[in-house]
């Protein structure tokens, strides 16, 4: 019998590069406070760039930590450019209250900021996400045949060293996932 309570989803993600602006803590009348920022994403040919603005809710501990590190640089009006992935895009209509468009309807693109792949402040790279390993970090099955003599230096000697260097592989699997973020916190504590 199949479990009817399982749900599946179709993800729609937007990836791009853009400038980080308006980092702020939002406290709605109903619900919990959340971190938000605006991204002016680059669009079009490189010799005639246009910008698409996304008002985002920052999701995930890593993304929140990185955006908070950028706060001082954004406040100092430095050019903070990021590589990003957004999800859950929706639109929100509003009415302009001031300026030459006062009284007109406007549309805001909203999304969740899911992932930051890199950060540059005034053209200098300050952060780059570690690439995900192509293979899973599972130990090989004990019942597998042993590799041929030519393969031993590559698979036996190299693989354990690579795994030992990985902080995730060195941790026992019984530790909570939050500890991994805490372990990186000292290296990422100061702002850009």
Short mmCIF file of C-alpha atoms in Angstrom, two decimals:
data_model
loop_
_atom_site.label_atom_id
_atom_site.label_comp_id
_atom_site.label_asym_id
_atom_site.label_seq_id
_atom_site.Cartn_x
_atom_site.Cartn_y
_atom_site.Cartn_z
CA UNK A 1 0.00 0.00 0.00
CA UNK A 2 1.36 3.42 -0.90
CA UNK A 3 1.58 6.26 1.55
CA UNK A 4 -0.85 8.95 0.36
CA UNK A 5 0.55 11.59 2.73
CA UNK A 6 3.77 11.96 0.68
CA UNK A 7 3.83 15.12 -1.38
CA UNK A 8 6.07 15.97 -4.25
CA UNK A 9 6.98 19.42 -5.50
CA UNK A 10 8.25 20.99 -8.68
CA UNK A 11 10.94 23.57 -8.00
CA UNK A 12 11.32 26.71 -10.07
CA UNK A 13 14.66 28.40 -9.38
CA UNK A 14 16.15 31.60 -10.74
CA UNK A 15 19.94 31.87 -10.88
CA UNK A 16 21.92 34.96 -11.72
CA UNK A 17 24.22 37.69 -10.55
CA UNK A 18 23.30 41.05 -9.14
CA UNK A 19 23.91 43.82 -6.66
CA UNK A 20 22.82 43.45 -3.04
CA UNK A 21 20.83 46.39 -1.60
CA UNK A 22 18.47 47.32 1.26
CA UNK A 23 19.39 44.68 3.84
CA UNK A 24 16.85 44.90 6.64
CA UNK A 25 15.05 43.01 9.37
CA UNK A 26 11.29 42.95 8.70
CA UNK A 27 8.84 42.62 11.58
CA UNK A 28 5.33 41.97 10.21
CA UNK A 29 2.17 42.59 12.25
CA UNK A 30 1.46 38.85 12.13
CA UNK A 31 4.19 36.25 12.11
CA UNK A 32 7.86 36.15 12.94
CA UNK A 33 10.51 38.69 11.97
CA UNK A 34 12.72 37.80 8.99
CA UNK A 35 15.77 39.05 7.13
CA UNK A 36 15.10 40.68 3.75
CA UNK A 37 17.18 42.28 1.03
CA UNK A 38 16.83 43.59 -2.50
CA UNK A 39 18.80 42.20 -5.42
CA UNK A 40 19.27 44.22 -8.61
CA UNK A 41 19.90 41.31 -10.98
CA UNK A 42 21.80 41.90 -14.23
CA UNK A 43 19.87 41.05 -17.38
CA UNK A 44 20.49 41.36 -21.11
CA UNK A 45 23.60 41.83 -23.24
CA UNK A 46 26.79 42.79 -21.41
CA UNK A 47 27.15 46.01 -23.42
CA UNK A 48 23.58 47.15 -22.61
CA UNK A 49 22.72 45.71 -19.18
CA UNK A 50 19.31 46.20 -17.62
CA UNK A 51 18.34 45.40 -14.04
CA UNK A 52 15.51 43.30 -12.66
CA UNK A 53 14.79 44.02 -9.02
CA UNK A 54 13.83 41.22 -6.65
CA UNK A 55 12.67 41.90 -3.10
CA UNK A 56 13.76 38.75 -1.28
CA UNK A 57 13.22 36.99 2.00
CA UNK A 58 16.54 35.41 2.99
CA UNK A 59 16.03 31.69 3.70
CA UNK A 60 18.47 29.28 5.27
CA UNK A 61 21.10 29.81 7.93
CA UNK A 62 24.04 30.06 5.51
CA UNK A 63 22.37 32.66 3.29
CA UNK A 64 21.27 34.70 6.32
CA UNK A 65 24.78 34.63 7.77
CA UNK A 66 26.33 35.77 4.48
CA UNK A 67 23.81 38.59 3.96
CA UNK A 68 24.38 39.82 7.51
CA UNK A 69 28.12 39.90 6.80
CA UNK A 70 27.42 42.19 3.83
CA UNK A 71 25.40 44.70 5.87
CA UNK A 72 28.30 47.07 6.66
CA UNK A 73 29.52 47.08 3.04
CA UNK A 74 26.02 47.84 1.71
CA UNK A 75 25.55 50.60 4.29
CA UNK A 76 28.92 52.09 3.24
CA UNK A 77 27.54 52.12 -0.34
CA UNK A 78 30.18 49.72 -1.63
CA UNK A 79 29.29 47.63 -4.69
CA UNK A 80 28.34 44.23 -3.29
CA UNK A 81 27.77 41.76 -6.12
CA UNK A 82 26.57 38.20 -5.50
CA UNK A 83 25.89 35.02 -7.41
CA UNK A 84 22.48 33.83 -6.24
CA UNK A 85 19.68 31.29 -6.52
CA UNK A 86 16.09 32.34 -5.84
CA UNK A 87 12.97 30.25 -5.41
CA UNK A 88 9.22 30.66 -4.93
CA UNK A 89 8.82 33.71 -7.17
CA UNK A 90 5.58 35.69 -6.81
CA UNK A 91 4.35 39.19 -7.57
CA UNK A 92 2.92 41.78 -5.23
CA UNK A 93 0.97 44.80 -6.44
CA UNK A 94 1.10 48.13 -4.64
CA UNK A 95 0.19 51.79 -5.13
CA UNK A 96 2.91 54.43 -5.23
CA UNK A 97 2.37 56.91 -2.38
CA UNK A 98 4.82 59.63 -3.41
CA UNK A 99 6.91 60.88 -6.28
CA UNK A 100 5.88 61.48 -9.89
CA UNK A 101 4.09 58.08 -10.00
CA UNK A 102 1.98 58.74 -6.88
CA UNK A 103 -1.38 57.00 -7.14
CA UNK A 104 -0.24 54.59 -9.90
CA UNK A 105 -0.16 50.80 -9.53
CA UNK A 106 3.22 49.09 -9.31
CA UNK A 107 4.37 45.47 -9.29
CA UNK A 108 7.12 44.06 -7.10
CA UNK A 109 8.85 40.74 -7.82
CA UNK A 110 9.27 38.79 -4.59
CA UNK A 111 11.19 35.58 -3.96
CA UNK A 112 13.15 33.63 -1.37
CA UNK A 113 16.93 33.95 -1.48
CA UNK A 114 18.00 30.32 -1.15
CA UNK A 115 21.71 30.25 -1.92
CA UNK A 116 24.67 32.58 -2.42
CA UNK A 117 27.44 31.07 -4.54
CA UNK A 118 29.93 33.96 -4.28
CA UNK A 119 30.30 37.53 -3.04
CA UNK A 120 32.46 40.36 -4.39
CA UNK A 121 32.83 43.72 -2.65
CA UNK A 122 34.09 46.48 -4.96
CA UNK A 123 35.30 43.80 -7.38
CA UNK A 124 37.30 41.83 -4.80
CA UNK A 125 36.11 38.28 -4.13
CA UNK A 126 35.26 37.87 -0.44
CA UNK A 127 33.43 34.53 -0.44
CA UNK A 128 33.05 31.53 -2.71
CA UNK A 129 30.88 28.53 -1.82
CA UNK A 130 32.59 25.18 -1.74
CA UNK A 131 31.45 22.99 -4.63
CA UNK A 132 29.33 20.00 -3.72
CA UNK A 133 31.11 16.68 -4.15
CA UNK A 134 30.12 14.82 -7.31
CA UNK A 135 29.97 11.51 -5.50
CA UNK A 136 28.12 10.73 -2.30
CA UNK A 137 30.21 10.57 0.85
CA UNK A 138 29.27 6.96 1.58
CA UNK A 139 31.94 4.38 2.28
CA UNK A 140 32.32 1.73 -0.43
CA UNK A 141 30.52 -1.54 0.15
CA UNK A 142 32.75 -4.12 1.87
CA UNK A 143 31.56 -6.83 -0.54
CA UNK A 144 32.86 -5.04 -3.63
CA UNK A 145 35.80 -6.59 -5.44
CA UNK A 146 39.12 -5.02 -4.63
CA UNK A 147 40.53 -2.69 -7.29
CA UNK A 148 43.31 -3.73 -9.64
CA UNK A 149 46.89 -2.72 -8.68
CA UNK A 150 46.76 0.30 -11.04
CA UNK A 151 43.63 1.63 -9.32
CA UNK A 152 44.87 1.28 -5.73
CA UNK A 153 46.97 4.48 -5.59
CA UNK A 154 44.07 6.55 -6.92
CA UNK A 155 41.12 5.11 -5.03
CA UNK A 156 42.71 3.89 -1.79
CA UNK A 157 45.36 6.52 -1.18
CA UNK A 158 43.66 9.63 -2.54
CA UNK A 159 40.06 9.15 -1.43
CA UNK A 160 40.67 8.90 2.33
CA UNK A 161 42.84 12.04 2.30
CA UNK A 162 40.14 14.00 0.45
CA UNK A 163 37.49 12.80 2.87
CA UNK A 164 39.59 13.60 5.92
CA UNK A 165 39.99 17.19 4.69
CA UNK A 166 36.22 17.59 4.45
CA UNK A 167 34.68 18.88 7.72
CA UNK A 168 31.45 17.02 6.99
CA UNK A 169 33.22 13.69 6.51
CA UNK A 170 35.22 14.10 9.73
CA UNK A 171 32.07 14.56 11.81
CA UNK A 172 30.11 11.61 13.12
CA UNK A 173 26.69 11.40 11.50
CA UNK A 174 24.99 11.54 14.93
CA UNK A 175 25.79 15.25 15.35
CA UNK A 176 23.05 17.72 14.40
CA UNK A 177 23.39 19.51 11.06
CA UNK A 178 23.47 22.91 12.82
CA UNK A 179 26.91 22.11 14.24
CA UNK A 180 28.36 22.22 10.71
CA UNK A 181 27.30 25.85 10.33
CA UNK A 182 28.63 26.66 13.82
CA UNK A 183 32.00 25.13 12.95
CA UNK A 184 32.37 27.55 10.04
CA UNK A 185 31.14 30.55 12.02
CA UNK A 186 34.51 31.69 13.43
CA UNK A 187 35.99 31.94 9.92
CA UNK A 188 32.94 33.86 8.69
CA UNK A 189 32.22 35.98 11.76
CA UNK A 190 33.50 39.36 10.63
CA UNK A 191 31.78 41.53 8.03
CA UNK A 192 33.18 42.15 4.54
#
